[in-house]
Amino acid sequence: MKPTVAPFPAARLRRTRATTALRNLVRQNTLTVDDLIWPVFLRDGENVMEPISSMPGVMRQSIDNVVQSAKHAHLLGIPVICLFPYTDPSLKTADCAEAWNPDNLTNRAIRAIKDAVPDIAVMTDVALDPYNINGHDGFVENGKIVNDRTIEALVKMTLAQARSGADIIGPSDMMDGRIGAMRSALESEQFQDVAILSYAAKYASGYYGPFRDAVGASGALTGDKKTYQMDPGNSDEALRLVERDLNEGADMVMIKPGIAYLDICHRIKQSFGAPTFAYQVSGEYAMIQAAAQNGWIDGEAVMMESLLAFKRAGCDGILSYFAPAVATALNG
Ligand code: PBG
């Protein structure tokens, strides 16, 4: 649809910008608390609140504290909390067995949160990197990240999370065929209502640096993730990945990182109309916080503007470390 504009002065486009009331009236896109998924970092122990230096304001939290955070998030109206574990280096192995241990940090946290705050949805991460001695999302054999054997592990991980009460499974690994395998495993155990939010278009990105510090994967990672995560030069491939994952049984799809990939968000929403999410990743968060701390930008304004951009691009929601701050601001 082509916008029509009458000649000046019949059209003065400043008229609808002239007052707060008119601006509010004509605004097309808004950010609400319902749009937020809050990613949090877990750490073993009790009463742990450990700052992450590359992510000012973000903590690694022990389960007791994350339960309190989930309560707080629920009171703020945030619908989903997403768990990422910092795994003790002593638990990292080449076979990644800790990933599907029913009593690993994530699975214990899911149960504790669902027990205390049943109405907040819990999303998980499915990928081997927190548990892998070499920091990769899949098994490594002869220097290669192997696809099919990794899927078997991801399925075990998925089932362990579903049995612990996870509401949304978030495969972030980028292996081929994992969504179908996970979906049929969930069906076979009567987990029909467990949703899958696929990290469908996940790029091999420099913006993940602070996250890898947060989960303790930076030191472990050998090489890069370019044989499984997408090339930042590609756009059509994102559509093929999304279509494939939706066909295999994903309920929702994600684009990651966020701000640098708004064109991808827009194309995906336009092409498929499926529930579409973006991940405003750790590096994006760190950049905004760093500039704000230096007084170079108005941190709160940029936080809100950056998230609104995802709504304008067509996203239904955003994973953001800013979630509680945004919810607090929106709730006045
Ligand atoms: C790995 C994973 C990553 C993130 C989420 N899951 C990093 C990576 O792929 O190396 C990044 C999130 C962020 O940067 O905030 N499975």
Short mmCIF file of C-alpha atoms and ligand atoms in Angstrom, two decimals:
data_model
loop_
_atom_site.label_atom_id
_atom_site.label_comp_id
_atom_site.label_asym_id
_atom_site.label_seq_id
_atom_site.Cartn_x
_atom_site.Cartn_y
_atom_site.Cartn_z
CA MET A 1 0.00 0.00 0.00
CA LYS A 2 1.42 3.33 -1.05
CA PRO A 3 0.94 6.13 1.51
CA THR A 4 -0.87 9.12 0.04
CA VAL A 5 0.17 12.62 0.93
CA ALA A 6 -1.77 15.72 -0.09
CA PRO A 7 0.24 18.75 -1.18
CA PHE A 8 1.38 21.31 1.39
CA PRO A 9 -0.29 23.02 3.19
CA ALA A 10 -3.30 20.67 3.04
CA ALA A 11 -0.98 18.11 4.46
CA ARG A 12 1.10 19.24 7.37
CA LEU A 13 2.42 16.01 8.82
CA ARG A 14 3.48 17.85 11.96
CA ARG A 15 -0.22 18.24 12.95
CA THR A 16 -0.44 14.73 14.37
CA ARG A 17 2.82 15.27 16.19
CA ALA A 18 1.80 18.54 17.79
CA THR A 19 0.57 17.29 21.17
CA THR A 20 1.05 14.28 23.41
CA ALA A 21 -2.62 13.40 22.96
CA LEU A 22 -2.36 13.35 19.16
CA ARG A 23 0.94 11.48 19.23
CA ASN A 24 -0.56 8.86 21.52
CA LEU A 25 -3.64 8.61 19.33
CA VAL A 26 -1.82 7.93 16.08
CA ARG A 27 1.00 5.73 17.40
CA GLN A 28 1.12 2.49 15.41
CA ASN A 29 3.33 0.32 17.61
CA THR A 30 3.66 0.04 21.35
CA LEU A 31 5.73 -1.98 23.71
CA THR A 32 3.91 -3.70 26.56
CA VAL A 33 4.98 -5.85 29.50
CA ASP A 34 3.36 -8.82 27.73
CA ASP A 35 6.03 -8.60 25.04
CA LEU A 36 8.88 -9.48 27.37
CA ILE A 37 10.88 -12.64 27.97
CA TRP A 38 13.50 -12.21 30.69
CA PRO A 39 16.73 -14.24 30.33
CA VAL A 40 18.46 -14.97 33.66
CA PHE A 41 21.71 -16.69 34.60
CA LEU A 42 21.82 -19.46 37.18
CA ARG A 43 24.65 -20.39 39.47
CA ASP A 44 24.94 -23.17 42.02
CA GLY A 45 24.95 -22.32 45.74
CA GLU A 46 22.80 -20.40 48.14
CA ASN A 47 22.04 -16.71 48.27
CA VAL A 48 24.37 -16.03 45.34
CA MET A 49 24.00 -12.74 43.46
CA GLU A 50 27.14 -12.54 41.41
CA PRO A 51 27.61 -9.54 39.11
CA ILE A 52 28.76 -10.17 35.53
CA SER A 53 31.29 -7.47 34.74
CA SER A 54 30.55 -7.33 31.00
CA MET A 55 26.80 -7.04 31.66
CA PRO A 56 26.35 -4.25 34.23
CA GLY A 57 23.19 -4.85 36.27
CA VAL A 58 22.90 -8.55 35.38
CA MET A 59 23.63 -11.21 38.01
CA ARG A 60 24.27 -14.90 38.19
CA GLN A 61 21.73 -16.07 40.73
CA SER A 62 21.39 -19.16 42.85
CA ILE A 63 18.06 -20.98 42.73
CA ASP A 64 16.70 -19.39 45.94
CA ASN A 65 17.33 -15.94 44.47
CA VAL A 66 16.02 -16.79 41.02
CA VAL A 67 12.75 -17.92 42.61
CA GLN A 68 12.48 -14.46 44.20
CA SER A 69 13.30 -12.89 40.83
CA ALA A 70 10.59 -14.97 39.17
CA LYS A 71 8.08 -13.77 41.79
CA HIS A 72 9.13 -10.20 41.16
CA ALA A 73 8.91 -10.66 37.39
CA HIS A 74 5.45 -12.17 37.72
CA LEU A 75 4.28 -9.24 39.85
CA LEU A 76 5.61 -6.89 37.18
CA GLY A 77 3.55 -8.81 34.60
CA ILE A 78 6.46 -10.38 32.69
CA PRO A 79 5.01 -13.56 31.16
CA VAL A 80 8.18 -15.62 30.64
CA ILE A 81 11.51 -16.17 32.37
CA CYS A 82 14.28 -17.94 30.45
CA LEU A 83 17.03 -19.88 32.22
CA PHE A 84 20.72 -20.11 31.32
CA PRO A 85 23.07 -22.03 33.61
CA TYR A 86 26.63 -21.17 34.54
CA THR A 87 28.10 -24.65 34.75
CA ASP A 88 30.96 -25.38 37.08
CA PRO A 89 34.02 -26.27 34.94
CA SER A 90 34.32 -29.56 36.84
CA LEU A 91 30.97 -30.65 35.34
CA LYS A 92 31.99 -29.99 31.73
CA THR A 93 32.84 -33.12 29.76
CA ALA A 94 33.16 -34.22 26.14
CA ASP A 95 30.01 -36.36 26.47
CA CYS A 96 28.05 -33.43 28.02
CA ALA A 97 26.14 -35.80 30.33
CA GLU A 98 25.31 -32.98 32.74
CA ALA A 99 23.06 -31.50 30.04
CA TRP A 100 20.34 -34.12 30.60
CA ASN A 101 20.96 -34.79 34.29
CA PRO A 102 17.46 -34.49 35.82
CA ASP A 103 19.07 -32.75 38.80
CA ASN A 104 21.25 -30.29 36.93
CA LEU A 105 21.06 -26.62 37.82
CA THR A 106 18.49 -25.76 35.15
CA ASN A 107 16.15 -28.64 35.94
CA ARG A 108 16.25 -27.92 39.68
CA ALA A 109 15.55 -24.24 38.95
CA ILE A 110 12.58 -25.09 36.70
CA ARG A 111 11.00 -27.17 39.46
CA ALA A 112 11.65 -24.52 42.12
CA ILE A 113 10.17 -21.72 40.00
CA LYS A 114 7.12 -23.72 38.85
CA ASP A 115 6.54 -24.69 42.47
CA ALA A 116 6.69 -21.12 43.79
CA VAL A 117 5.31 -19.15 40.82
CA PRO A 118 3.27 -21.58 38.72
CA ASP A 119 1.84 -18.85 36.48
CA ILE A 120 5.08 -17.54 35.07
CA ALA A 121 6.10 -19.53 32.00
CA VAL A 122 9.58 -21.02 32.18
CA MET A 123 11.64 -21.17 29.02
CA THR A 124 14.84 -23.18 28.77
CA ASP A 125 17.92 -23.34 26.59
CA VAL A 126 18.69 -26.47 24.62
CA ALA A 127 22.28 -26.63 23.40
CA LEU A 128 25.37 -28.38 24.69
CA ASP A 129 27.70 -25.38 25.10
CA PRO A 130 27.30 -24.83 28.85
CA TYR A 131 28.26 -28.47 29.45
CA ASN A 132 30.78 -29.05 26.68
CA ILE A 133 34.47 -29.12 27.49
CA ASN A 134 35.16 -27.31 24.20
CA GLY A 135 32.33 -24.78 24.45
CA HIS A 136 30.47 -25.89 21.31
CA ASP A 137 26.71 -26.32 20.98
CA GLY A 138 27.18 -29.81 19.54
CA PHE A 139 29.48 -32.76 20.00
CA VAL A 140 32.90 -32.39 18.43
CA GLU A 141 34.45 -35.35 16.59
CA ASN A 142 37.78 -34.99 14.79
CA GLY A 143 37.46 -31.22 14.96
CA LYS A 144 33.95 -31.21 13.43
CA ILE A 145 30.66 -30.37 15.10
CA VAL A 146 28.55 -33.44 14.39
CA ASN A 147 24.86 -33.00 13.73
CA ASP A 148 22.95 -36.24 14.21
CA ARG A 149 24.60 -37.50 17.37
CA THR A 150 24.07 -34.04 18.87
CA ILE A 151 20.35 -34.30 18.16
CA GLU A 152 20.08 -37.42 20.32
CA ALA A 153 21.60 -35.45 23.20
CA LEU A 154 19.34 -32.45 22.59
CA VAL A 155 16.30 -34.73 22.73
CA LYS A 156 17.40 -36.12 26.10
CA MET A 157 17.94 -32.58 27.33
CA THR A 158 14.51 -31.52 26.11
CA LEU A 159 12.76 -34.40 27.84
CA ALA A 160 14.58 -33.77 31.12
CA GLN A 161 13.44 -30.13 30.98
CA ALA A 162 9.86 -31.02 30.08
CA ARG A 163 9.71 -33.56 32.92
CA SER A 164 10.87 -30.79 35.27
CA GLY A 165 7.96 -28.61 34.15
CA ALA A 166 9.39 -26.36 31.44
CA ASP A 167 6.70 -24.55 29.44
CA ILE A 168 8.80 -23.43 26.47
CA ILE A 169 11.80 -25.27 25.08
CA GLY A 170 14.36 -23.00 23.41
CA PRO A 171 16.76 -24.85 21.13
CA SER A 172 19.65 -22.45 20.48
CA ASP A 173 22.01 -24.99 18.91
CA MET A 174 21.30 -24.60 15.15
CA MET A 175 21.66 -28.32 14.33
CA ASP A 176 19.56 -29.52 11.37
CA GLY A 177 16.51 -31.64 12.18
CA ARG A 178 16.43 -31.04 15.90
CA ILE A 179 12.96 -29.51 16.01
CA GLY A 180 11.30 -32.56 14.46
CA ALA A 181 13.18 -34.91 16.77
CA MET A 182 12.32 -32.86 19.84
CA ARG A 183 8.68 -32.51 18.84
CA SER A 184 8.15 -36.24 18.34
CA ALA A 185 9.91 -37.04 21.62
CA LEU A 186 7.63 -34.57 23.42
CA GLU A 187 4.55 -36.10 21.78
CA SER A 188 5.65 -39.61 22.72
CA GLU A 189 5.79 -38.61 26.40
CA GLN A 190 2.44 -36.79 26.36
CA PHE A 191 3.99 -33.33 26.51
CA GLN A 192 1.62 -32.05 23.83
CA ASP A 193 1.42 -28.61 25.39
CA VAL A 194 5.12 -27.98 25.78
CA ALA A 195 5.93 -25.24 23.28
CA ILE A 196 9.07 -24.92 21.20
CA LEU A 197 10.48 -21.48 20.52
CA SER A 198 13.13 -22.24 17.93
CA TYR A 199 16.23 -20.12 17.62
CA ALA A 200 15.61 -20.52 13.90
CA ALA A 201 17.66 -17.69 12.45
CA LYS A 202 20.67 -17.46 14.71
CA TYR A 203 23.71 -15.75 13.29
CA ALA A 204 27.39 -16.38 14.06
CA SER A 205 27.75 -13.08 15.84
CA GLY A 206 30.26 -11.00 17.71
CA TYR A 207 27.46 -9.74 19.91
CA TYR A 208 27.43 -12.88 22.09
CA GLY A 209 30.70 -12.13 23.90
CA PRO A 210 29.31 -11.07 27.29
CA PHE A 211 26.90 -14.06 27.35
CA ARG A 212 29.80 -16.47 26.94
CA ASP A 213 31.43 -14.80 29.98
CA ALA A 214 28.15 -15.09 31.89
CA VAL A 215 27.79 -18.84 31.34
CA GLY A 216 31.53 -19.47 31.61
CA ALA A 217 31.87 -20.68 28.01
CA SER A 218 34.36 -18.04 26.78
CA GLY A 219 37.42 -19.81 28.12
CA ALA A 220 36.20 -23.17 26.90
CA LEU A 221 35.33 -22.27 23.31
CA THR A 222 37.79 -23.48 20.68
CA GLY A 223 37.35 -21.96 17.23
CA ASP A 224 34.11 -20.34 16.13
CA LYS A 225 30.50 -21.40 15.48
CA LYS A 226 30.37 -20.63 11.76
CA THR A 227 29.63 -24.20 10.65
CA TYR A 228 26.28 -24.13 12.42
CA GLN A 229 25.27 -20.53 13.08
CA MET A 230 24.29 -18.36 10.10
CA ASP A 231 26.51 -16.15 8.00
CA PRO A 232 25.63 -12.49 8.70
CA GLY A 233 25.65 -11.87 4.95
CA ASN A 234 22.62 -14.07 4.38
CA SER A 235 18.95 -13.18 4.42
CA ASP A 236 17.01 -15.75 2.29
CA GLU A 237 18.54 -18.59 4.29
CA ALA A 238 16.77 -17.24 7.38
CA LEU A 239 13.41 -17.77 5.64
CA ARG A 240 14.32 -21.33 4.70
CA LEU A 241 15.33 -22.08 8.28
CA VAL A 242 12.14 -20.62 9.71
CA GLU A 243 9.94 -22.47 7.23
CA ARG A 244 11.77 -25.71 7.98
CA ASP A 245 11.46 -25.28 11.77
CA LEU A 246 7.76 -24.39 11.57
CA ASN A 247 7.16 -27.47 9.44
CA GLU A 248 8.98 -29.64 11.97
CA GLY A 249 6.79 -28.45 14.82
CA ALA A 250 8.15 -25.19 16.21
CA ASP A 251 5.38 -23.01 17.69
CA MET A 252 7.37 -19.81 17.66
CA VAL A 253 10.57 -18.65 16.01
CA MET A 254 13.38 -16.35 16.99
CA ILE A 255 15.86 -14.10 15.24
CA LYS A 256 19.15 -13.50 17.00
CA PRO A 257 20.87 -11.07 17.53
CA GLY A 258 18.29 -8.32 17.45
CA ILE A 259 18.93 -4.75 16.41
CA ALA A 260 21.43 -5.57 13.67
CA TYR A 261 18.90 -8.04 12.16
CA LEU A 262 15.64 -6.07 12.09
CA ASP A 263 15.39 -6.64 8.33
CA ILE A 264 15.30 -10.37 9.04
CA CYS A 265 12.62 -9.91 11.71
CA HIS A 266 10.51 -7.99 9.23
CA ARG A 267 10.89 -10.50 6.39
CA ILE A 268 10.12 -13.46 8.63
CA LYS A 269 6.99 -11.92 10.11
CA GLN A 270 5.77 -10.84 6.67
CA SER A 271 6.46 -14.24 5.12
CA PHE A 272 5.03 -16.60 7.72
CA GLY A 273 2.88 -14.65 10.20
CA ALA A 274 4.00 -17.01 12.94
CA PRO A 275 4.74 -15.84 16.49
CA THR A 276 8.10 -14.16 15.99
CA PHE A 277 10.62 -13.10 18.62
CA ALA A 278 13.95 -11.35 18.63
CA TYR A 279 16.75 -11.77 21.13
CA GLN A 280 18.34 -8.50 22.17
CA VAL A 281 21.57 -10.25 23.05
CA SER A 282 24.23 -9.66 25.66
CA GLY A 283 26.45 -7.48 23.47
CA GLU A 284 23.54 -5.20 22.60
CA TYR A 285 22.69 -4.88 26.28
CA ALA A 286 26.34 -4.24 27.19
CA MET A 287 26.72 -1.53 24.55
CA ILE A 288 23.67 0.38 25.75
CA GLN A 289 24.69 0.05 29.40
CA ALA A 290 28.27 1.09 28.74
CA ALA A 291 27.29 4.20 26.82
CA ALA A 292 24.67 5.07 29.43
CA GLN A 293 27.16 4.66 32.29
CA ASN A 294 29.50 7.04 30.50
CA GLY A 295 26.71 9.57 30.18
CA TRP A 296 26.93 9.37 26.40
CA ILE A 297 23.31 8.34 25.89
CA ASP A 298 20.13 8.44 27.93
CA GLY A 299 20.08 4.77 28.93
CA GLU A 300 16.37 4.52 29.67
CA ALA A 301 15.37 6.26 26.44
CA VAL A 302 17.59 4.00 24.34
CA MET A 303 16.39 0.91 26.20
CA MET A 304 12.75 1.68 25.39
CA GLU A 305 13.47 2.83 21.83
CA SER A 306 15.56 -0.26 21.06
CA LEU A 307 12.74 -2.58 22.16
CA LEU A 308 10.02 -0.64 20.39
CA ALA A 309 12.03 -1.08 17.18
CA PHE A 310 11.41 -4.84 17.39
CA LYS A 311 7.67 -4.30 17.60
CA ARG A 312 7.80 -2.00 14.59
CA ALA A 313 9.76 -4.62 12.66
CA GLY A 314 6.92 -7.07 13.32
CA CYS A 315 8.09 -9.04 16.34
CA ASP A 316 5.55 -10.27 18.86
CA GLY A 317 8.01 -10.06 21.68
CA ILE A 318 11.63 -9.71 22.72
CA LEU A 319 14.05 -11.56 24.93
CA SER A 320 15.87 -8.82 26.79
CA TYR A 321 18.06 -8.48 29.86
CA PHE A 322 16.29 -5.15 30.31
CA ALA A 323 12.94 -6.90 30.90
CA PRO A 324 12.47 -5.99 34.59
CA ALA A 325 13.67 -2.41 34.03
CA VAL A 326 11.35 -2.03 31.04
CA ALA A 327 8.41 -3.54 32.92
CA THR A 328 9.04 -1.18 35.83
CA ALA A 329 9.16 1.80 33.47
CA LEU A 330 6.00 0.71 31.62
CA ASN A 331 4.12 0.11 34.86
CA GLY A 332 4.98 3.66 35.91
C1 PBG B 1 24.50 -20.76 23.00
C2 PBG B 1 23.79 -19.47 23.22
C3 PBG B 1 24.37 -18.22 23.02
C4 PBG B 1 23.43 -17.28 23.39
C5 PBG B 1 22.28 -17.95 23.80
N1 PBG B 1 22.52 -19.31 23.69
C6 PBG B 1 25.74 -17.85 22.60
C7 PBG B 1 26.39 -18.54 21.51
O1 PBG B 1 25.75 -19.03 20.57
O2 PBG B 1 27.62 -18.61 21.56
C8 PBG B 1 23.70 -15.80 23.34
C9 PBG B 1 22.79 -14.90 24.10
C10 PBG B 1 23.35 -13.55 24.34
O3 PBG B 1 24.42 -13.16 23.81
O4 PBG B 1 22.72 -12.82 25.09
N2 PBG B 1 23.72 -21.87 22.85
#
